[in-house]
Amino acid sequence: MAMVSSRVTFLFLYLVFMLLIAQATAQPTFVYNNCDNKKGNYTNNSTYQQNINSLLSLLFSNTDNDYGFYNSSYGQNPDQVYAIGLCRGDIKPDACRSCLNYSRNSITQRCPNQKEAIEWYDECMLRYSYRSIFGIMETGPGISLLNNQNISSNVEAFNDELMNLFDKLRSQAAGGNSLRKYAAGNVSFSRNFQTIYALVQCTPDLSKLECENCLGDAFSRISQCCIGRRGGQVLYPSCKIRYELGQFYESTPPPPPPPPSPPPNSTTTTTSKGKSNTSLLIVLTVVPTVVFVLLIISVCAYLRLKKAKERVDNGPSCEDVEEIASQESLQFDFSTIKVATDNFSEASKLGQGGFGPVYRGRLSNGQDIAVKRLSRDSGQGDKEFKNEVLLVAKLQHRNLVRLLGFCLHRSERLLVYEFVPNASLDQFIFDPVKRANLDWDRRYKIVRGIARGILYLHEDSRLRIIHRDLKASNILLDEELNPKISDFGMARLFIVNQTQGSTSRIVGTYGYMAPEYAMHGQFSVKSDVFSFGVLLLEIVSGQKNNCFHHGQNTEDLLSYAWKNWNEGTISNIVDPSMRVGSGSDIMRCIHIALLCVQENAANRPTMNSVVVMLNSNSLTLPIPSHPASFMPPSFGSHMFLDFEYSSGVTESDKSKSIPEQASANATSMTAPYPR
């Protein structure tokens, strides 16, 4: 009997041991991969392939990296390879390296001969590229995954608690150090004490602001794909977020690595000799530092005084230089821009705006750029230049044009943007030939992209931005006709709890302005909502609001849309040259546009509501009231001019202000949506 008992015990222990081994060697859970064919291919047995193999075999060999982040490069240009490996913040070191080692074999099989690839598992992410990807916040390629099951009740409470939880975790993760930017937590949301579990993470080579921006973009993506579902996640190269109604992460993540050991001679003792050495060290450190700081302050004060006495033609003020120059990573050398634009030749010129001319250029690495050059005789560009540098540099979203940098050189002020090849939206929807190429599916995609970009400005970025000049010529289209909002010279920054502002300098483009702004200088997020409503009607109709024609009659587009919506003759509003898609979607868009252009700002929806309306056909829309009157009685149309041109970056009528009246001055994830 004892022998049988021993055998049973041995068998039980053997099975437990084998189970542990199987668990330790289990394959990681594959989620998604992307092989970027546009970035070029490499040939078999080439130097590039050898460098990939060498880099991936060495990348995870450093067992000191117990915090789960690995980045390294291998080889020399033009065959140098860069790679990043990141494990989920709660994954233990052995499991982390196991996942990454599995991925390094599978990624080259799934993406054979591609120079750039990325692969996500539930436990880790691995990517490599021919270009440097270290310390760069990127949200593409990406993917959204959602749980097919809906929340059965308390959907509103669920959404509120989820957003609050994400916001809390974003701050925690972004506040991490260069070793780990990760946070996880949970919150109860119903009377049944159901719990939402959520996790957010950034690659730790990002700055705090970059991590916040990346997660903010992911939150926006979640709000479009997954709100009301029992689970969802968004995966980007630089960050990830996920939530479920069941716990999917370890409650206690591995502890972060200990701080570096102090130098042997820095140990503080309690002896009098130790105290003396410490005091001497403090004196030798503090005194030179104080002297250096005083010297810097004196030099800066002298420069400011000199500028105040004699303003020579050397560029912006000292204050502007100091503030803008803090973005030193974005500064371009003037000679580089001259070479890129062929010395600002006429052949490189794309157009002319209130800011000045815009040129197309090409950098030495082959990247195409668009350069806005402030005219020397422009009296209105200094504030706009500073505004764009200090604001746009902090904004990162796929539906915002990307500011690559700027240049200050004597009297020259240059803004360098990504080049967007298909120019601006107005070049398509108002062109009788080109607009026929925009079928409804393309137009609907553009509408939703613009809405996502505005929502990011209003709610999802760390800064709350009011654009104040949204119009068709400030919406750029990339090679796939994805919209990118541009021209932030008029933008205004709100603090977190601020809801409204006012100004005596009213700027923007007539026809897109909300009435409270055009008449009284009052602006808010609802001002941008009004502009979006006008823009949406223009996209549907293919006609400008300020010169809308119907037969022999000329009237404003808003009134015409309102009249036909009331009379049930929606087809009169739709662009006849457009290949019509879903009639219900078009009718819904017109309905949403009329909600956005209501005269009373309080009656207009927020952009968050607009995004939900555009993505949910089951949501019942409220009945709009009469839209705002297009032409204030005391305003003449000759007062408003619009500078527009075809380019990668457009420029608005910044110098044309509109004065006020009487004023001369789930565990099981399905339905992926690749980005």
Coordinates of N, CA and C in Angstrom, one line a residue, residues 444-587:
Y444 N -16.5 60.3 -46.9 CA -16.8 60.0 -45.6 C -15.6 59.7 -44.7
K445 N -14.6 59.1 -45.4 CA -13.3 58.8 -44.7 C -12.6 60.1 -44.3
I446 N -12.7 61.1 -45.2 CA -12.1 62.4 -44.9 C -12.8 63.1 -43.8
V447 N -14.2 63.0 -43.8 CA -15.0 63.6 -42.7 C -14.6 63.1 -41.4
R448 N -14.5 61.7 -41.3 CA -14.2 61.1 -40.0 C -12.8 61.4 -39.5
G449 N -11.9 61.5 -40.5 CA -10.5 61.8 -40.1 C -10.4 63.2 -39.6
I450 N -11.1 64.2 -40.2 CA -11.1 65.6 -39.7 C -11.7 65.6 -38.3
A451 N -12.8 64.9 -38.1 CA -13.4 64.9 -36.8 C -12.5 64.4 -35.7
R452 N -11.7 63.3 -36.1 CA -10.8 62.7 -35.1 C -9.7 63.7 -34.8
G453 N -9.2 64.4 -35.8 CA -8.1 65.4 -35.5 C -8.6 66.5 -34.6
I454 N -9.8 67.1 -34.8 CA -10.3 68.1 -34.0 C -10.6 67.6 -32.6
L455 N -11.1 66.4 -32.5 CA -11.3 65.8 -31.1 C -10.0 65.7 -30.4
Y456 N -8.9 65.3 -31.0 CA -7.6 65.3 -30.4 C -7.2 66.6 -29.9
L457 N -7.4 67.7 -30.7 CA -7.1 69.0 -30.3 C -7.9 69.5 -29.0
H458 N -9.2 69.1 -29.0 CA -10.0 69.6 -28.0 C -9.9 68.8 -26.7
E459 N -9.7 67.5 -26.8 CA -9.9 66.7 -25.6 C -8.8 65.7 -25.3
D460 N -8.1 65.2 -26.4 CA -7.2 64.0 -26.2 C -5.8 64.4 -26.1
S461 N -5.4 65.6 -26.5 CA -4.0 66.0 -26.3 C -3.8 66.6 -24.9
R462 N -2.6 66.7 -24.5 CA -2.3 67.2 -23.2 C -2.7 68.7 -23.1
L463 N -2.6 69.4 -24.3 CA -3.0 70.7 -24.4 C -4.4 70.8 -25.0
R464 N -5.2 71.7 -24.6 CA -6.6 71.9 -25.2 C -6.4 73.1 -26.2
I465 N -6.6 72.8 -27.5 CA -6.3 73.7 -28.6 C -7.6 74.1 -29.3
I466 N -7.9 75.4 -29.5 CA -8.9 75.8 -30.3 C -8.3 76.3 -31.6
H467 N -8.6 75.7 -32.8 CA -7.9 76.0 -34.0 C -8.2 77.4 -34.6
R468 N -9.5 77.7 -34.6 CA -10.1 79.0 -35.0 C -10.0 79.3 -36.5
D469 N -9.4 78.4 -37.3 CA -9.4 78.7 -38.8 C -9.6 77.4 -39.6
L470 N -10.5 76.5 -39.1 CA -10.8 75.3 -39.9 C -11.6 75.6 -41.1
K471 N -11.0 75.2 -42.3 CA -11.6 75.4 -43.6 C -11.0 74.4 -44.5
A472 N -11.6 74.3 -45.7 CA -11.2 73.3 -46.7 C -9.7 73.4 -47.1
S473 N -9.3 74.7 -47.2 CA -7.9 74.9 -47.7 C -6.9 74.6 -46.6
N474 N -7.3 74.4 -45.3 CA -6.4 74.0 -44.2 C -6.5 72.6 -43.9
I475 N -7.2 71.8 -44.8 CA -7.2 70.3 -44.6 C -6.4 69.8 -45.8
L476 N -5.2 69.2 -45.5 CA -4.3 68.6 -46.5 C -4.6 67.1 -46.6
L477 N -4.3 66.6 -47.8 CA -4.6 65.2 -48.1 C -3.3 64.5 -48.5
D478 N -3.0 63.4 -47.8 CA -1.8 62.6 -48.1 C -2.0 61.8 -49.4
E479 N -1.1 60.9 -49.6 CA -1.1 60.1 -50.9 C -2.3 59.1 -50.9
E480 N -2.8 58.8 -49.7 CA -4.0 57.9 -49.6 C -5.3 58.7 -49.3
L481 N -5.2 60.0 -49.5 CA -6.3 60.9 -49.3 C -6.8 60.9 -47.8
N482 N -5.9 60.7 -46.9 CA -6.2 60.8 -45.5 C -6.0 62.3 -45.1
P483 N -7.0 62.9 -44.4 CA -6.9 64.3 -44.1 C -5.9 64.6 -43.0
K484 N -5.3 65.8 -43.1 CA -4.4 66.3 -42.1 C -4.7 67.8 -41.8
I485 N -5.1 68.1 -40.6 CA -5.4 69.5 -40.3 C -4.1 70.3 -40.2
S486 N -4.1 71.5 -40.9 CA -2.8 72.3 -40.9 C -3.1 73.7 -40.5
D487 N -2.1 74.5 -40.4 CA -2.1 76.0 -40.2 C -2.6 76.3 -38.8
F488 N -1.7 76.3 -37.8 CA -2.1 76.5 -36.4 C -1.7 77.9 -36.0
G489 N -1.4 78.8 -36.9 CA -1.0 80.2 -36.6 C -2.1 80.9 -35.8
M490 N -3.4 80.6 -36.0 CA -4.5 81.3 -35.3 C -4.9 80.5 -34.0
A491 N -4.3 79.4 -33.8 CA -4.8 78.5 -32.7 C -4.6 79.2 -31.3
R492 N -5.5 78.9 -30.4 CA -5.4 79.4 -29.1 C -5.4 78.2 -28.1
L493 N -4.5 78.4 -27.1 CA -4.4 77.3 -26.0 C -5.3 77.6 -24.9
F494 N -6.1 76.6 -24.4 CA -6.9 76.7 -23.3 C -6.3 75.9 -22.1
I495 N -6.4 76.4 -20.9 CA -6.1 75.5 -19.8 C -7.1 74.5 -19.6
V496 N -6.9 73.5 -18.8 CA -7.7 72.3 -18.7 C -9.2 72.6 -18.5
N497 N -9.5 73.4 -17.5 CA -10.9 73.7 -17.1 C -11.5 74.9 -17.8
Q498 N -10.7 75.5 -18.7 CA -11.3 76.7 -19.4 C -12.2 76.3 -20.5
T499 N -13.3 77.0 -20.6 CA -14.3 76.6 -21.6 C -14.6 77.7 -22.7
Q500 N -14.2 78.9 -22.4 CA -14.4 80.0 -23.3 C -13.4 81.1 -23.2
G501 N -13.1 81.8 -24.3 CA -12.2 82.9 -24.3 C -12.8 84.0 -25.2
S502 N -12.2 85.2 -25.1 CA -12.6 86.3 -26.0 C -11.4 87.1 -26.4
T503 N -11.6 87.8 -27.5 CA -10.5 88.6 -28.1 C -11.1 89.8 -28.9
S504 N -10.3 90.8 -29.0 CA -10.7 92.0 -29.8 C -10.1 91.9 -31.2
R505 N -9.2 90.9 -31.4 CA -8.5 90.7 -32.7 C -9.1 89.4 -33.3
I506 N -10.1 89.6 -34.1 CA -10.9 88.4 -34.7 C -10.2 88.0 -36.0
V507 N -9.7 86.8 -36.0 CA -9.0 86.3 -37.2 C -9.6 85.0 -37.7
G508 N -9.4 84.8 -38.9 CA -10.0 83.6 -39.5 C -10.5 83.8 -40.9
T509 N -11.4 82.9 -41.3 CA -12.0 83.0 -42.7 C -13.5 83.2 -42.6
Y510 N -14.0 84.2 -43.2 CA -15.4 84.5 -43.2 C -16.1 83.3 -43.9
G511 N -17.3 82.9 -43.4 CA -18.0 81.8 -43.9 C -17.9 80.6 -43.0
Y512 N -16.7 80.5 -42.3 CA -16.5 79.3 -41.4 C -16.6 79.8 -40.0
M513 N -16.8 81.1 -39.7 CA -16.8 81.6 -38.3 C -18.1 81.4 -37.7
A514 N -18.1 81.0 -36.4 CA -19.3 80.9 -35.6 C -19.8 82.4 -35.4
P515 N -21.1 82.6 -35.3 CA -21.6 84.0 -35.1 C -21.1 84.7 -33.9
E516 N -21.0 83.9 -32.7 CA -20.5 84.6 -31.5 C -19.1 85.0 -31.6
Y517 N -18.3 84.4 -32.5 CA -16.9 84.8 -32.6 C -16.8 86.0 -33.6
A518 N -17.5 85.9 -34.8 CA -17.5 86.9 -35.8 C -18.0 88.2 -35.2
M519 N -19.1 88.2 -34.4 CA -19.7 89.4 -33.9 C -19.1 89.9 -32.6
H520 N -18.7 89.0 -31.7 CA -18.3 89.5 -30.4 C -16.9 89.0 -29.9
G521 N -16.2 88.2 -30.8 CA -14.9 87.8 -30.4 C -14.9 86.7 -29.4
Q522 N -16.0 86.0 -29.1 CA -16.1 84.9 -28.2 C -15.8 83.6 -28.9
F523 N -14.8 82.8 -28.4 CA -14.5 81.6 -29.0 C -14.4 80.5 -28.0
S524 N -14.7 79.3 -28.4 CA -14.6 78.1 -27.6 C -14.5 76.9 -28.5
V525 N -14.5 75.7 -27.9 CA -14.5 74.5 -28.7 C -15.7 74.4 -29.7
K526 N -16.8 75.1 -29.3 CA -18.0 75.1 -30.1 C -17.8 76.0 -31.3
S527 N -16.8 76.9 -31.3 CA -16.5 77.6 -32.5 C -15.9 76.7 -33.6
D528 N -15.0 75.8 -33.2 CA -14.5 74.8 -34.1 C -15.5 73.9 -34.6
V529 N -16.5 73.5 -33.7 CA -17.6 72.7 -34.1 C -18.4 73.3 -35.2
F530 N -18.7 74.6 -35.1 CA -19.4 75.3 -36.2 C -18.6 75.2 -37.5
S531 N -17.3 75.5 -37.5 CA -16.5 75.4 -38.7 C -16.6 74.0 -39.3
F532 N -16.5 73.0 -38.4 CA -16.6 71.6 -38.9 C -17.9 71.4 -39.6
G533 N -19.0 71.9 -39.1 CA -20.3 71.8 -39.7 C -20.4 72.4 -41.1
V534 N -19.8 73.6 -41.2 CA -19.8 74.2 -42.5 C -18.9 73.3 -43.5
L535 N -17.8 72.9 -43.0 CA -16.9 72.1 -43.8 C -17.6 70.8 -44.3
L536 N -18.4 70.2 -43.4 CA -19.1 68.9 -43.7 C -20.1 69.1 -44.8
L537 N -20.8 70.2 -44.7 CA -21.8 70.6 -45.8 C -21.1 70.8 -47.1
E538 N -19.9 71.4 -47.1 CA -19.2 71.7 -48.3 C -18.7 70.4 -48.9
I539 N -18.3 69.4 -48.1 CA -17.8 68.1 -48.6 C -19.0 67.4 -49.3
V540 N -20.2 67.4 -48.7 CA -21.3 66.7 -49.2 C -21.8 67.4 -50.5
S541 N -21.8 68.7 -50.5 CA -22.4 69.4 -51.7 C -21.4 69.7 -52.8
G542 N -20.1 69.8 -52.4 CA -19.1 70.2 -53.4 C -19.1 71.7 -53.7
Q543 N -19.7 72.5 -52.9 CA -19.7 73.9 -53.1 C -19.3 74.7 -51.9
K544 N -18.8 75.9 -52.1 CA -18.3 76.8 -51.0 C -19.5 77.4 -50.3
N545 N -19.4 77.6 -49.0 CA -20.5 78.2 -48.3 C -20.7 79.7 -48.7
N546 N -19.5 80.4 -48.9 CA -19.6 81.8 -49.2 C -19.9 82.2 -50.6
C547 N -20.0 81.2 -51.5 CA -20.4 81.5 -52.9 C -21.2 80.4 -53.5
F548 N -22.2 80.0 -52.7 CA -23.1 78.8 -53.1 C -24.1 79.3 -54.1
H549 N -24.2 78.5 -55.2 CA -25.1 78.8 -56.2 C -26.1 77.7 -56.4
H550 N -27.4 78.1 -56.6 CA -28.5 77.1 -56.9 C -29.3 77.7 -58.0
G551 N -29.1 77.2 -59.2 CA -29.8 77.7 -60.4 C -29.4 79.2 -60.6
Q552 N -30.3 80.1 -60.7 CA -30.1 81.5 -60.9 C -29.9 82.2 -59.5
N553 N -30.2 81.5 -58.5 CA -30.2 82.1 -57.1 C -28.9 81.9 -56.4
T554 N -28.5 82.9 -55.7 CA -27.3 82.8 -54.8 C -27.7 83.0 -53.4
E555 N -27.5 82.0 -52.6 CA -27.8 82.0 -51.1 C -26.7 81.2 -50.4
D556 N -26.7 81.4 -49.1 CA -25.7 80.7 -48.3 C -26.1 79.2 -48.2
L557 N -25.1 78.4 -48.1 CA -25.2 76.9 -48.1 C -26.0 76.4 -46.9
L558 N -25.8 77.1 -45.7 CA -26.4 76.6 -44.5 C -27.9 76.8 -44.6
S559 N -28.4 77.9 -45.1 CA -29.8 78.1 -45.2 C -30.4 77.1 -46.2
Y560 N -29.7 76.9 -47.3 CA -30.2 76.0 -48.4 C -30.3 74.6 -47.8
A561 N -29.3 74.2 -47.1 CA -29.3 72.8 -46.5 C -30.5 72.7 -45.5
W562 N -30.6 73.7 -44.7 CA -31.7 73.7 -43.7 C -33.1 73.5 -44.4
K563 N -33.3 74.3 -45.4 CA -34.6 74.3 -46.1 C -34.9 73.0 -46.7
N564 N -33.9 72.4 -47.4 CA -34.1 71.1 -48.0 C -34.2 69.9 -47.0
W565 N -33.5 70.1 -45.9 CA -33.6 69.1 -44.8 C -35.1 69.1 -44.3
N566 N -35.6 70.3 -44.1 CA -37.0 70.4 -43.5 C -38.0 69.9 -44.5
E567 N -37.7 70.1 -45.8 CA -38.7 69.7 -46.9 C -38.5 68.3 -47.4
G568 N -37.5 67.6 -46.8 CA -37.3 66.2 -47.2 C -36.7 66.1 -48.6
T569 N -36.0 67.1 -49.1 CA -35.4 67.0 -50.4 C -33.9 67.1 -50.3
I570 N -33.4 66.1 -49.5 CA -31.9 66.1 -49.3 C -31.1 65.9 -50.5
S571 N -31.7 65.3 -51.5 CA -30.9 65.0 -52.8 C -30.5 66.3 -53.4
N572 N -31.2 67.4 -53.2 CA -30.8 68.7 -53.7 C -29.5 69.2 -53.2
I573 N -29.1 68.8 -52.0 CA -27.8 69.2 -51.4 C -26.6 68.5 -51.9
V574 N -26.8 67.2 -52.3 CA -25.7 66.3 -52.6 C -25.1 66.7 -53.9
D575 N -23.7 66.7 -53.9 CA -22.9 66.9 -55.1 C -23.4 66.0 -56.3
P576 N -23.9 66.5 -57.4 CA -24.4 65.6 -58.4 C -23.3 64.8 -59.1
S577 N -22.0 65.3 -59.0 CA -20.9 64.6 -59.7 C -20.4 63.5 -58.9
M578 N -20.9 63.3 -57.6 CA -20.4 62.3 -56.7 C -21.1 61.0 -57.0
R579 N -20.3 59.9 -57.0 CA -20.8 58.6 -57.0 C -21.4 58.3 -55.7
V580 N -22.7 58.2 -55.5 CA -23.3 58.2 -54.2 C -23.2 56.8 -53.6
G581 N -22.9 56.7 -52.3 CA -22.8 55.5 -51.6 C -24.0 55.2 -50.8
S582 N -23.9 55.2 -49.5 CA -25.0 55.0 -48.6 C -25.8 56.3 -48.4
G583 N -27.1 56.2 -48.9 CA -27.9 57.4 -48.8 C -28.2 57.7 -47.3
S584 N -28.3 56.7 -46.4 CA -28.5 57.0 -45.0 C -27.3 57.7 -44.4
D585 N -26.1 57.3 -44.8 CA -24.9 58.0 -44.2 C -24.9 59.4 -44.7
I586 N -25.2 59.7 -45.9 CA -25.2 61.1 -46.4 C -26.2 61.9 -45.7
M587 N -27.4 61.4 -45.5 CA -28.5 62.1 -44.8 C -28.0 62.3 -43.3

